[in-house]
Amino acid sequence: AQTVTQSQPEMSVQEAETVTLSCTYDTSESNYYLFWYKQPPSRQMILVIRQEAYKQQNATENRFSVNFQKAAKSFSLKISDSQLGDTAMYFCAFMKWGSGGYQKVTFGTGTKLQVIP
Amino acid sequence: DGGITQSPKYLFRKEGQNVTLSCEQNLNHDAMYWYRQDPGQGLRLIYYSQIVNDFQKGDIAEGYSVSREKKESFPLTVTSAQKNPTAFYLCASNQGAPNYGYTFGSGTRLTVV
């Protein structure tokens, strides 16, 4: 079974600064996908960024980028130029490509990020 | 706009009652999922369905039931057998390609009174 670990329950960052959220996972799979989801106070889950395990290049979406280290099974999220709207719970998620096409997703326990003005 | 609608937003249940949470999507997604969210535990999979009239248990299915009679709808019933049902419930869907991840509904907060 896959496990996803987010070791930072809470973090804070000053507005306009950069912050990195860590995530490690454990799997014996070779084909999988990794995601970061954001859950703001409204509790609506929003996909922030995704990474295919077969791609060596780190994914980037505007101010959000990842550092994907496959051998170390590490998938950290970097938020640059932090904004007040980035205040949210962030979940790291692992998705394997299962038989019959079902994608079983395992989520970490989340990191609560507070952006301070 | 396409999306997932969960209702109600807040739900209160008395001890011994069954309640049903609604999840409707107009994204034409084949797969739908129910997750439970508790503080400090992330999201845990309750049930999932890949096609109409078929569904499978997730990691914490005890005390829950589902149906998938229509592609658009995947209601979750929390039965009286669920001993600790107070939680936030999220419905999700995806279109079958793994790289798209999930689209989530806005959730239902269930409280036992």
XYZ file of N, CA, C and O in Angstrom, chain A:
468
model
N 0.835 -1.190 0.000
C 0.000 0.000 0.000
C 0.877 1.249 0.000
O 1.977 1.246 0.547
N 0.362 2.264 -0.635
C 1.102 3.514 -0.707
C 0.860 4.337 0.553
O -0.211 4.284 1.148
N 1.858 5.079 0.955
C 1.699 6.044 2.044
C 2.249 7.382 1.586
O 3.208 7.440 0.805
N 1.640 8.431 2.066
C 2.074 9.793 1.772
C 2.251 10.518 3.094
O 1.329 10.521 3.924
N 3.413 11.112 3.282
C 3.734 11.763 4.547
C 4.012 13.242 4.346
O 4.863 13.621 3.541
N 3.294 14.044 5.076
C 3.566 15.475 5.120
C 3.966 15.779 6.557
O 3.126 15.720 7.456
N 5.201 16.078 6.747
C 5.756 16.169 8.101
C 5.567 17.536 8.751
O 5.897 17.711 9.923
N 5.038 18.498 7.996
C 4.852 19.859 8.531
C 3.360 20.123 8.696
O 2.697 20.488 7.732
N 2.819 19.963 9.893
C 1.382 20.193 10.061
C 0.992 21.647 9.813
O -0.083 21.914 9.278
N 1.868 22.574 10.180
C 1.570 23.992 10.000
C 2.830 24.729 9.599
O 3.929 24.406 10.061
N 2.629 25.729 8.750
C 3.726 26.601 8.351
C 3.184 28.019 8.166
O 1.987 28.201 7.929
N 4.100 28.964 8.241
C 3.713 30.342 7.955
C 4.802 30.994 7.108
O 5.966 30.574 7.135
N 4.391 31.995 6.358
C 5.320 32.702 5.474
C 4.879 34.146 5.355
O 3.665 34.442 5.386
N 5.808 35.036 5.232
C 5.475 36.441 5.012
C 5.040 36.629 3.561
O 5.539 35.977 2.639
N 4.121 37.527 3.403
C 3.652 37.866 2.064
C 4.852 38.247 1.199
O 5.778 38.934 1.650
N 4.830 37.765 -0.052
C 5.866 38.017 -1.062
C 7.108 37.128 -0.893
O 7.983 37.144 -1.769
N 7.189 36.384 0.198
C 8.323 35.490 0.383
C 8.042 34.137 -0.270
O 6.951 33.877 -0.787
N 9.049 33.260 -0.206
C 8.946 31.917 -0.776
C 8.876 30.880 0.328
O 9.548 31.022 1.367
N 8.069 29.877 0.120
C 7.928 28.814 1.109
C 7.917 27.462 0.393
O 7.459 27.362 -0.745
N 8.446 26.466 1.068
C 8.474 25.112 0.511
C 7.787 24.140 1.454
O 8.131 24.075 2.644
N 6.837 23.408 0.909
C 6.112 22.392 1.668
C 6.650 21.020 1.267
O 6.808 20.745 0.078
N 6.903 20.192 2.230
C 7.524 18.902 1.929
C 6.502 17.769 1.882
O 5.442 17.825 2.507
N 6.845 16.755 1.109
C 6.007 15.574 0.971
C 6.919 14.402 0.599
O 7.754 14.525 -0.308
N 6.763 13.317 1.285
C 7.450 12.084 0.898
C 6.408 10.984 0.757
O 5.328 11.056 1.342
N 6.747 9.992 -0.038
C 5.802 8.921 -0.276
C 6.547 7.604 -0.351
O 7.763 7.567 -0.535
N 5.806 6.561 -0.200
C 6.394 5.232 -0.250
C 5.571 4.386 -1.201
O 4.354 4.266 -1.045
N 6.230 3.823 -2.189
C 5.533 2.989 -3.153
C 6.512 2.056 -3.824
O 7.707 2.345 -3.904
N 5.983 0.961 -4.336
C 6.777 0.042 -5.146
C 6.380 0.162 -6.612
O 6.920 -0.535 -7.463
N 5.433 1.069 -6.892
C 4.968 1.269 -8.261
C 6.013 2.036 -9.060
O 6.791 2.822 -8.512
N 5.989 1.840 -10.363
C 6.871 2.607 -11.234
C 6.103 3.657 -12.023
O 6.652 4.685 -12.402
N 4.812 3.404 -12.260
C 3.973 4.359 -12.977
C 2.988 5.000 -12.012
O 2.106 4.323 -11.481
N 3.139 6.270 -11.795
C 2.239 6.956 -10.880
C 2.275 8.452 -11.139
O 3.058 8.937 -11.966
N 1.385 9.137 -10.446
C 1.268 10.574 -10.603
C 1.219 11.195 -9.212
O 0.724 10.599 -8.267
N 1.713 12.388 -9.134
C 1.722 13.112 -7.864
C 1.034 14.453 -8.054
O 1.150 15.075 -9.114
N 0.339 14.878 -7.015
C -0.424 16.111 -7.089
C -0.270 16.898 -5.796
O -0.036 16.342 -4.721
N -0.457 18.190 -5.934
C -0.686 19.052 -4.777
C -2.064 19.686 -4.941
O -2.367 20.255 -6.000
N -2.866 19.543 -3.887
C -4.181 20.167 -3.847
C -4.185 21.237 -2.761
O -3.559 21.094 -1.710
N -4.948 22.266 -3.022
C -5.119 23.364 -2.074
C -6.558 23.345 -1.574
O -7.488 23.185 -2.364
N -6.722 23.495 -0.258
C -8.061 23.598 0.321
C -8.132 24.882 1.139
O -7.735 24.917 2.298
N -8.671 25.953 0.565
C -8.802 27.225 1.295
C -9.897 27.114 2.351
O -10.552 26.072 2.465
N -10.109 28.164 3.109
C -11.146 28.121 4.155
C -12.535 27.738 3.630
O -13.350 27.221 4.378
N -12.793 27.976 2.371
C -14.087 27.564 1.794
C -14.217 26.044 1.720
O -15.314 25.522 1.523
N -13.091 25.348 1.850
C -12.991 23.881 1.848
C -13.154 23.260 0.463
O -13.259 22.040 0.343
N -13.181 24.099 -0.565
C -13.208 23.571 -1.936
C -11.810 23.122 -2.314
O -10.869 23.899 -2.270
N -11.649 21.885 -2.690
C -10.346 21.351 -3.074
C -10.022 21.793 -4.493
O -10.813 21.613 -5.415
N -8.822 22.321 -4.655
C -8.392 22.858 -5.943
C -7.059 22.224 -6.318
O -6.132 22.206 -5.515
N -6.976 21.717 -7.533
C -5.712 21.148 -8.002
C -4.715 22.277 -8.269
O -5.017 23.205 -9.012
N -3.555 22.177 -7.665
C -2.532 23.210 -7.822
C -1.539 22.829 -8.911
O -1.238 23.630 -9.807
N -1.049 21.596 -8.844
C 0.008 21.192 -9.765
C 0.081 19.672 -9.795
O -0.309 19.012 -8.816
N 0.539 19.122 -10.910
C 0.639 17.679 -11.059
C 2.003 17.316 -11.655
O 2.612 18.124 -12.350
N 2.428 16.088 -11.374
C 3.717 15.608 -11.873
C 3.587 14.146 -12.263
O 3.110 13.338 -11.473
N 3.970 13.822 -13.484
C 4.012 12.423 -13.893
C 5.357 11.838 -13.486
O 6.395 12.453 -13.733
N 5.345 10.656 -12.921
C 6.576 10.067 -12.387
C 7.592 9.777 -13.476
O 8.804 9.757 -13.219
N 7.123 9.567 -14.713
C 8.053 9.221 -15.784
C 8.759 10.457 -16.362
O 9.683 10.334 -17.145
N 8.309 11.620 -15.951
C 8.931 12.853 -16.425
C 9.983 13.325 -15.420
O 9.686 13.468 -14.235
N 11.171 13.567 -15.902
C 12.224 14.049 -15.022
C 12.098 15.546 -14.761
O 12.517 16.027 -13.705
N 11.520 16.263 -15.703
C 11.412 17.712 -15.545
C 10.375 18.049 -14.495
O 9.254 17.516 -14.497
N 10.733 18.959 -13.609
C 9.819 19.385 -12.559
C 8.704 20.249 -13.133
O 8.944 21.128 -13.962
N 7.486 20.001 -12.653
C 6.335 20.766 -13.123
C 6.331 22.174 -12.529
O 6.785 22.389 -11.392
N 5.797 23.110 -13.308
C 5.673 24.502 -12.872
C 4.326 25.038 -13.323
O 3.907 24.779 -14.458
N 3.674 25.751 -12.425
C 2.415 26.444 -12.747
C 2.470 27.825 -12.121
O 2.182 28.015 -10.942
N 2.868 28.791 -12.922
C 2.961 30.172 -12.444
C 3.864 30.250 -11.216
O 5.051 29.956 -11.310
N 3.337 30.639 -10.060
C 4.164 30.801 -8.853
C 4.437 29.477 -8.132
O 5.167 29.458 -7.137
N 3.841 28.411 -8.612
C 3.954 27.115 -7.954
C 4.887 26.202 -8.758
O 4.745 26.092 -9.972
N 5.795 25.575 -8.079
C 6.689 24.621 -8.735
C 6.965 23.483 -7.768
O 6.757 23.601 -6.555
N 7.411 22.369 -8.334
C 7.714 21.218 -7.493
C 9.169 20.829 -7.660
O 9.806 21.130 -8.667
N 9.667 20.153 -6.630
C 10.970 19.518 -6.694
C 10.721 18.023 -6.535
O 10.463 17.543 -5.422
N 10.745 17.320 -7.652
C 10.428 15.906 -7.676
C 11.725 15.108 -7.689
O 12.517 15.207 -8.627
N 11.946 14.343 -6.645
C 13.123 13.496 -6.523
C 12.640 12.046 -6.445
O 12.283 11.552 -5.368
N 12.604 11.377 -7.615
C 11.984 10.052 -7.668
C 12.733 9.031 -6.823
O 12.117 8.224 -6.124
N 14.031 9.041 -6.888
C 14.800 8.055 -6.127
C 14.592 8.238 -4.622
O 14.497 7.265 -3.873
N 14.485 9.470 -4.208
C 14.283 9.766 -2.786
C 12.810 9.717 -2.412
O 12.469 9.838 -1.225
N 11.939 9.569 -3.393
C 10.481 9.565 -3.174
C 10.057 10.820 -2.426
O 9.367 10.783 -1.400
N 10.471 11.925 -2.990
C 10.185 13.217 -2.396
C 9.504 14.108 -3.434
O 9.867 14.087 -4.623
N 8.550 14.909 -2.980
C 7.752 15.739 -3.899
C 7.369 17.019 -3.166
O 6.266 17.157 -2.645
N 8.261 17.978 -3.145
C 7.994 19.210 -2.392
C 7.378 20.271 -3.296
O 7.594 20.290 -4.508
N 6.614 21.147 -2.688
C 5.935 22.246 -3.384
C 6.559 23.563 -2.964
O 6.631 23.856 -1.768
N 6.975 24.352 -3.949
C 7.514 25.679 -3.670
C 6.521 26.724 -4.152
O 6.081 26.684 -5.301
N 6.195 27.643 -3.264
C 5.313 28.758 -3.597
C 6.162 30.020 -3.551
O 6.707 30.385 -2.497
N 6.271 30.674 -4.674
C 7.048 31.919 -4.771
C 6.115 33.118 -4.668
O 4.935 33.026 -5.007
N 6.669 34.230 -4.180
C 5.881 35.466 -4.089
C 4.532 35.179 -3.419
O 3.454 35.436 -3.976
N 4.581 34.638 -2.226
C 3.364 34.209 -1.529
C 2.344 35.341 -1.423
O 2.695 36.502 -1.139
N 1.101 34.987 -1.626
C 0.005 35.950 -1.550
C -0.982 35.528 -0.463
O -1.043 34.357 -0.094
N -1.748 36.491 0.012
C -2.701 36.200 1.091
C -3.678 35.092 0.672
O -4.117 34.291 1.498
N -4.005 35.057 -0.598
C -4.919 34.030 -1.099
C -4.341 32.634 -1.104
O -5.049 31.659 -1.365
N -3.043 32.525 -0.812
C -2.419 31.204 -0.727
C -2.674 30.547 0.629
O -2.362 29.369 0.814
N -3.209 31.307 1.560
C -3.529 30.734 2.870
C -4.540 29.607 2.695
O -5.641 29.816 2.185
N -4.144 28.410 3.096
C -4.965 27.227 2.855
C -4.297 26.003 3.466
O -3.166 26.061 3.936
N -5.037 24.904 3.428
C -4.459 23.595 3.716
C -3.991 23.020 2.389
O -4.713 23.106 1.391
N -2.792 22.465 2.388
C -2.243 21.885 1.178
C -2.056 20.379 1.370
O -1.436 19.940 2.346
N -2.583 19.628 0.422
C -2.502 18.176 0.486
C -1.649 17.651 -0.669
O -1.863 18.006 -1.828
N -0.737 16.788 -0.319
C 0.027 16.045 -1.298
C -0.736 14.751 -1.596
O -1.323 14.145 -0.674
N -0.764 14.332 -2.847
C -1.543 13.144 -3.201
C -0.790 12.286 -4.202
O -0.099 12.800 -5.086
N -0.949 10.990 -4.041
C -0.307 9.993 -4.888
C -1.401 9.217 -5.616
O -2.356 8.749 -5.006
N -1.243 9.082 -6.929
C -2.222 8.342 -7.719
C -1.499 7.277 -8.538
O -0.625 7.604 -9.323
N -1.882 6.040 -8.357
C -1.290 5.006 -9.185
C -2.263 4.633 -10.285
O -3.469 4.862 -10.171
N -1.740 4.112 -11.326
C -2.564 3.688 -12.439
C -2.924 2.237 -12.192
O -2.105 1.350 -12.364
N -4.163 2.018 -11.738
C -4.567 0.687 -11.325
C -5.129 -0.128 -12.470
O -5.347 0.359 -13.565
N -5.420 -1.381 -12.191
C -6.012 -2.272 -13.193
C -7.417 -1.793 -13.529
O -8.142 -1.313 -12.672
N -7.803 -1.896 -14.766
C -9.118 -1.452 -15.195
C -9.255 0.053 -15.266
O -10.332 0.580 -15.493
N -8.152 0.761 -15.066
C -8.192 2.200 -15.212
C -8.531 2.958 -13.940
O -8.531 4.177 -13.921
N -8.836 2.237 -12.859
C -9.177 2.960 -11.633
C -7.932 3.590 -11.044
O -6.901 2.952 -10.919
N -8.040 4.837 -10.691
C -6.906 5.540 -10.122
C -7.116 5.715 -8.629
O -7.856 6.589 -8.196
N -6.472 4.868 -7.866
C -6.577 4.979 -6.409
C -5.659 6.096 -5.938
O -4.478 6.108 -6.247
N -6.223 7.026 -5.212
C -5.456 8.179 -4.735
C -5.274 8.093 -3.233
O -6.223 7.842 -2.502
N -4.050 8.303 -2.812
C -3.735 8.369 -1.389
C -3.305 9.791 -1.069
O -2.453 10.358 -1.763
N -3.898 10.352 -0.027
C -3.613 11.727 0.366
C -2.762 11.756 1.632
O -2.862 10.894 2.501
N -1.933 12.783 1.722
C -1.243 13.052 2.963
C -2.186 13.721 3.951
O -3.344 13.994 3.642
N -1.680 13.998 5.141
C -2.512 14.568 6.194
C -2.627 16.081 6.113
O -3.394 16.685 6.853
N -1.876 16.686 5.211
C -2.024 18.110 4.961
C -1.049 18.991 5.725
O -0.574 18.633 6.805
N -0.772 20.143 5.142
C 0.020 21.199 5.779
C -0.801 22.473 5.740
O -1.230 22.902 4.663
N -1.025 23.048 6.904
C -1.784 24.291 6.972
C -0.821 25.455 6.797
O 0.066 25.671 7.621
N -1.010 26.208 5.719
C -0.134 27.336 5.417
C -0.846 28.653 5.712
O -1.964 28.879 5.246
N -0.186 29.490 6.470
C -0.698 30.821 6.777
C 0.239 31.852 6.156
O 1.444 31.847 6.432
N -0.315 32.711 5.299
C 0.471 33.797 4.721
C 0.209 35.056 5.543
O -0.949 35.474 5.697
N 1.280 35.616 6.053
C 1.167 36.755 6.974
C 1.408 38.060 6.225
O 2.399 38.183 5.528
N 0.508 39.026 6.379
C 0.684 40.297 5.650
C 1.884 41.079 6.174
O 2.287 40.929 7.329
